[in-house]
Amino acid sequence: MNVSTAWGAAFTEYSGINVRTGASDLTDTDFDNFPPFVRNSFDVANEIQYVPIGDLYYAYLANNDTINLNMPIERSIAYTACKNMSIPINRIWGYSRTPDSSSSQYPELTDPTAILLQSDTTPIPIMLMDTRGIAQARAHGMSASQHYFYNPFYRTSQGIYNKQQLFTQYAANANLSGTEGTPYDNTGRAASNKNLFAAYYRDFGVRSMFLTIYVTYYTSIGSTTETPSGVNNKSLYDYSQQTAEWKEQHPICCAYALVNRRTGITGTYAASDVNITSDLTVNLKSNWSFSSVSIGDMIGQPIANVDTEYLTPALPIFGTMAPHHWITSTVGTSASGGVGQYVGILIGGGTDSPIVHRQGKDGTQYKGTIWCELEGTDENIELIRHWCAAYGLFFTDGASGDAGYSQLYAAGNDETRWTDEKMCLGVIDDEGFTDGTYTRGTGNEDANNFDWKTVSESKYDPIKPPPSPENQYSTETTFNSIGDVATMTKRYVLTGATVKLLAQQLWTITENMINVGGNIDFSELSNKLLDQFLTSNPIDCIVSLQRYPMEIPAVGDTTIVLGKYDTSLHAKPMEKTAYFYLFSGNTINPKFGDSFLDYQPFTKMELYVPFCGTIQINPADILGRKLNVQLVVDFTTGTATGFVMSDNLVIETVNGNVAIDIPVTGIQQTTVASNLYNAIAQRSNTYKQEDITGWNRVSLGGALEIFWGDAMGASETFGVKGKKTLQREIAATNREKADYDLTHQSAPVHIIGSASPAGGWAIDLNCRLLIYYPTGDVIRDANPPAWNNLQLARYGHTTGFACCVEKSIGEMGYGLVVGTAPRLDLMTTNTLHNPATIEELDMIRAAIEEGIILPVVTE
Amino acid sequence: MTINLYRTNADPREINKISNAVLINPDPIVIKPTELVNLARPTFEIDYNSAYMTANYCYCDEFDRYYYVLPPHLNTGKRLEIPCVIDVRQSFSSAIAATECTIIRAESIAQPTKIQDTKLPINPASKIVTSIVLPETSHTFDTDANYSYLLTVVGGSPGVGGDTE
């Protein structure tokens, strides 16, 4: 099985970016745009599903090969923990233990640099697990014992970051079996043989990971919880895996142990069905298998119940976060690798965690743990703290001492450690949610969860719907591309010349269907009209004809088809339903120093938008901002919508019409045929009537031929019948009228649409902001206006400029100052420190409100 | 107590009228009150001196206060009665300068602010009209030459003519 190929394909699915198959490097832009796990769901061979939690994704596996689906964990506090977070990756490389852990050929793989936070004073006991590699690998058929793991972070010793090529390299697979260019072929190789297929990312989206805490639990509880035995440390990632061991790492289990640590609950407990205290009841079964868990008020709450497939992995459990024992067990002792000083984000690691499957040039498989390294900047450290805090647990900045990480799970319940300045506690709000904030030191005592003794003290209720998100503020309006609208009509872009040709055809189009030399077969004509035009009138095929003041985007060449009738007139098929046109302006600057005169009602602004008219604009909405207008022209309706934007935020909309409707005229063919048919029939009747009355008929063929020829075949000559009667004269008159009617049939005209005014085209085709400025003595009459500085200075000298400043009068510097509500006290004194009388205080207050003139200080 | 008489052309609202005031009496004028002297509105009686008639401001050292001089009265025996009223601005100038308040007008602001000023001589009915053009970036619109007609018709077999979709 070509696992790597599957991975590559899967990654394409995951990331939404193209995995390149060529040899070219990805650019920085590619990585800036790299959005791991942008898809809301993922389904590979129906084996796995990802449950979106905001931007966070979980993948779950059950029984190694079966994917456990439908995990409604949206209320996980991890939602707030990981939302929109990302980890800036500074340096990452892998670690290989076997078979050649010391080979100089793979130096960057042999260093067990299980370091995320390169600071020995800030161990953050938390792991960030990459769900991607694990889930993908298993989704593609890996068994639990084959923890194939995709590591996106590779760096070559030459600093060659061919990034995305790693995927294609996996996909090629041949390289994995030993040909040139294996991902680990770096140092000591010829240039042509170096690792050109490393992948490196500068930023790793947290949404492709989930944060899991590492907790301590006890496999055996002794007579007192102060002296437990069988200490184990597991990450809740394992728990989420729902493997055979997952129940052991149930957070309640962890919480139970941790509660004991925190609260000092004591008691004797058996290995099953134990009531620890009246507040804490754990139904223990063999092997710590919690098929149901009841702790205090948590009874009945469907937490982490495998039967209900209901999972709340980030239930705000109370207690402490555990240290990093996994480091020593996985990587080695601190002495050997120095890693004991480091705790942080682990990608992979742990005996149950995914390990990297590597295959060297000789085909040997390498297994190891991949670590990533996060630069130990204050900013990053603080970021990690926020992540930790999102679990609502205690965590510590201390490596040792009273608040050392060992104190998180150490025996005893003294208050000192929990209020140590290095001890932090994630804040849980009244609803039981966290947002990454934390308290520290004595501030921990103010936290809701400081003294929690039972899980039920959390107000978190997984049954409740999640709280409404806070308002999402944005300063930018997003425009959507308007896709093609599939219409039941056809639209052609024509030139003016083609329009004229089409108009001509509309008057003659039916003539081509009639055998001019023969008789009119109305039935045949009708059939042809219906067949070709789907209607009796060709002109009825036309819905509208519009004229637009621009070249309508159109591509290709085709002929105009009315109904099914091809006019052979060439036109372009329309390309898009709507188009955006941008009217771009610069920043609108105030003219009066951003004073009140720049705003309403003193200054008024109107914006003219072509085809849409003029709208009032509040100067306060656009001053100091860039004014743009996006005009969306809808070619289906001919309408235009102008979106007035202030710094990319739409503040007004205006509507209008771009297109001019052109009426279309042509013969109403049905009426023509109908009238002719009636006229001919009437004429035939009059002839017959005349025959009956004995009128000596003369040849009328010539008259018939005036119009449609001898259509009725009535030109035969009859013999003279004899006597004239009054009836004959009447018959003759009728016949003459029928002849006249037949030869004077009018052609009825049909009109489609009506003309619309073109006046909107006659003026400005650009947007125009009209500004109406006030005038006055202090304003210089210019266009645009400006201050008359001389008059302005005089005004300031005599009256002062209106303002609203909270200062002392002296701080205003010089000149006239008028204050209000002065703060005076009874010890307002003069230079000899004589206090002012109450009368004088009143006078001082009045003086300040009337105005004080400060001296001009000359230097 | 003594008083000094000044002549000043300062604005009554100034808190530093003395800096440009002219001292009229070369030596402090000694006052020996024989009646009650109102602190806020004292009247000082001194020997007449024609120069004193030009005074409009005065300082009393005993009270450590400055006063505006009101129209004096010439009494018998060439005695000059000078009624005064206190100038709290000058008398308590330092305290006033240190007083915190909401400043609603200030010359030093130098130009109008966003706070509406109803005293500013503005004629809102008279306007200067100007405009700013926001051009269409791709110069698409053309009513004269590069316009198009759009014909919408019924029918057309699928794939025959019409829109590209």
mmCIF file of C-alpha atoms in Angstrom, chain B residues 14-87:
data_model
loop_
_atom_site.group_PDB
_atom_site.id
_atom_site.type_symbol
_atom_site.label_atom_id
_atom_site.label_comp_id
_atom_site.label_asym_id
_atom_site.label_seq_id
_atom_site.Cartn_x
_atom_site.Cartn_y
_atom_site.Cartn_z
ATOM 1 C CA GLU B 14 -6.280 89.267 32.844
ATOM 2 C CA ILE B 15 -4.717 87.724 35.891
ATOM 3 C CA ASN B 16 -1.448 89.560 35.482
ATOM 4 C CA LYS B 17 -2.452 93.182 35.250
ATOM 5 C CA ILE B 18 0.442 94.428 37.318
ATOM 6 C CA SER B 19 3.164 93.436 34.889
ATOM 7 C CA ASN B 20 2.257 96.249 32.539
ATOM 8 C CA ALA B 21 0.757 98.657 35.089
ATOM 9 C CA VAL B 22 2.302 102.044 35.877
ATOM 10 C CA LEU B 23 2.870 102.756 39.531
ATOM 11 C CA ILE B 24 1.633 106.238 40.266
ATOM 12 C CA ASN B 25 2.823 106.849 43.792
ATOM 13 C CA PRO B 26 6.592 106.583 44.150
ATOM 14 C CA ASP B 27 6.268 105.463 47.737
ATOM 15 C CA PRO B 28 3.581 103.358 49.273
ATOM 16 C CA ILE B 29 0.704 105.449 50.571
ATOM 17 C CA VAL B 30 0.144 104.917 54.255
ATOM 18 C CA ILE B 31 -3.412 104.344 55.320
ATOM 19 C CA LYS B 32 -4.686 104.555 58.843
ATOM 20 C CA PRO B 33 -8.274 103.467 58.783
ATOM 21 C CA THR B 34 -10.576 105.198 61.227
ATOM 22 C CA GLU B 35 -13.581 103.223 60.175
ATOM 23 C CA LEU B 36 -14.371 99.662 59.249
ATOM 24 C CA VAL B 37 -12.820 98.657 55.952
ATOM 25 C CA ASN B 38 -14.704 96.192 53.816
ATOM 26 C CA LEU B 39 -12.327 93.578 52.471
ATOM 27 C CA ALA B 40 -14.115 93.205 49.177
ATOM 28 C CA ARG B 41 -15.208 96.805 48.734
ATOM 29 C CA PRO B 42 -12.900 99.034 50.772
ATOM 30 C CA THR B 43 -12.705 102.820 50.568
ATOM 31 C CA PHE B 44 -9.352 104.371 51.183
ATOM 32 C CA GLU B 45 -9.008 108.025 52.236
ATOM 33 C CA ILE B 46 -5.751 109.713 51.365
ATOM 34 C CA ASP B 47 -4.356 113.181 50.771
ATOM 35 C CA TYR B 48 -5.220 114.573 47.381
ATOM 36 C CA ASN B 49 -2.689 114.408 44.639
ATOM 37 C CA SER B 50 -3.662 115.171 41.101
ATOM 38 C CA ALA B 51 -1.694 112.227 39.884
ATOM 39 C CA TYR B 52 -3.827 109.962 41.999
ATOM 40 C CA MET B 53 -6.833 110.906 39.928
ATOM 41 C CA THR B 54 -5.409 108.902 37.033
ATOM 42 C CA ALA B 55 -5.265 105.699 39.036
ATOM 43 C CA ASN B 56 -7.587 102.864 38.098
ATOM 44 C CA TYR B 57 -6.023 100.059 40.059
ATOM 45 C CA CYS B 58 -4.609 99.571 43.476
ATOM 46 C CA TYR B 59 -2.965 97.113 45.812
ATOM 47 C CA CYS B 60 -3.394 96.893 49.563
ATOM 48 C CA ASP B 61 -0.549 95.141 51.302
ATOM 49 C CA GLU B 62 -2.428 94.487 54.487
ATOM 50 C CA PHE B 63 -5.095 92.534 52.684
ATOM 51 C CA ASP B 64 -2.745 91.273 50.007
ATOM 52 C CA ARG B 65 -5.444 91.986 47.466
ATOM 53 C CA TYR B 66 -5.784 93.994 44.305
ATOM 54 C CA TYR B 67 -8.671 96.326 43.662
ATOM 55 C CA TYR B 68 -10.297 98.185 40.856
ATOM 56 C CA VAL B 69 -10.488 101.870 41.648
ATOM 57 C CA LEU B 70 -13.945 103.276 41.353
ATOM 58 C CA PRO B 71 -14.603 107.001 40.741
ATOM 59 C CA PRO B 72 -12.979 108.864 43.687
ATOM 60 C CA HIS B 73 -14.560 111.536 45.821
ATOM 61 C CA LEU B 74 -12.751 114.715 46.792
ATOM 62 C CA ASN B 75 -13.603 115.705 50.343
ATOM 63 C CA THR B 76 -12.902 118.753 52.354
ATOM 64 C CA GLY B 77 -9.361 119.311 53.451
ATOM 65 C CA LYS B 78 -8.067 117.899 50.232
ATOM 66 C CA ARG B 79 -8.862 114.462 51.310
ATOM 67 C CA LEU B 80 -9.447 111.992 48.532
ATOM 68 C CA GLU B 81 -11.830 109.103 49.014
ATOM 69 C CA ILE B 82 -11.014 106.184 46.769
ATOM 70 C CA PRO B 83 -13.703 103.476 46.700
ATOM 71 C CA CYS B 84 -12.475 100.134 45.429
ATOM 72 C CA VAL B 85 -13.785 96.728 44.546
ATOM 73 C CA ILE B 86 -11.709 93.619 44.713
ATOM 74 C CA ASP B 87 -10.160 92.015 41.644
#
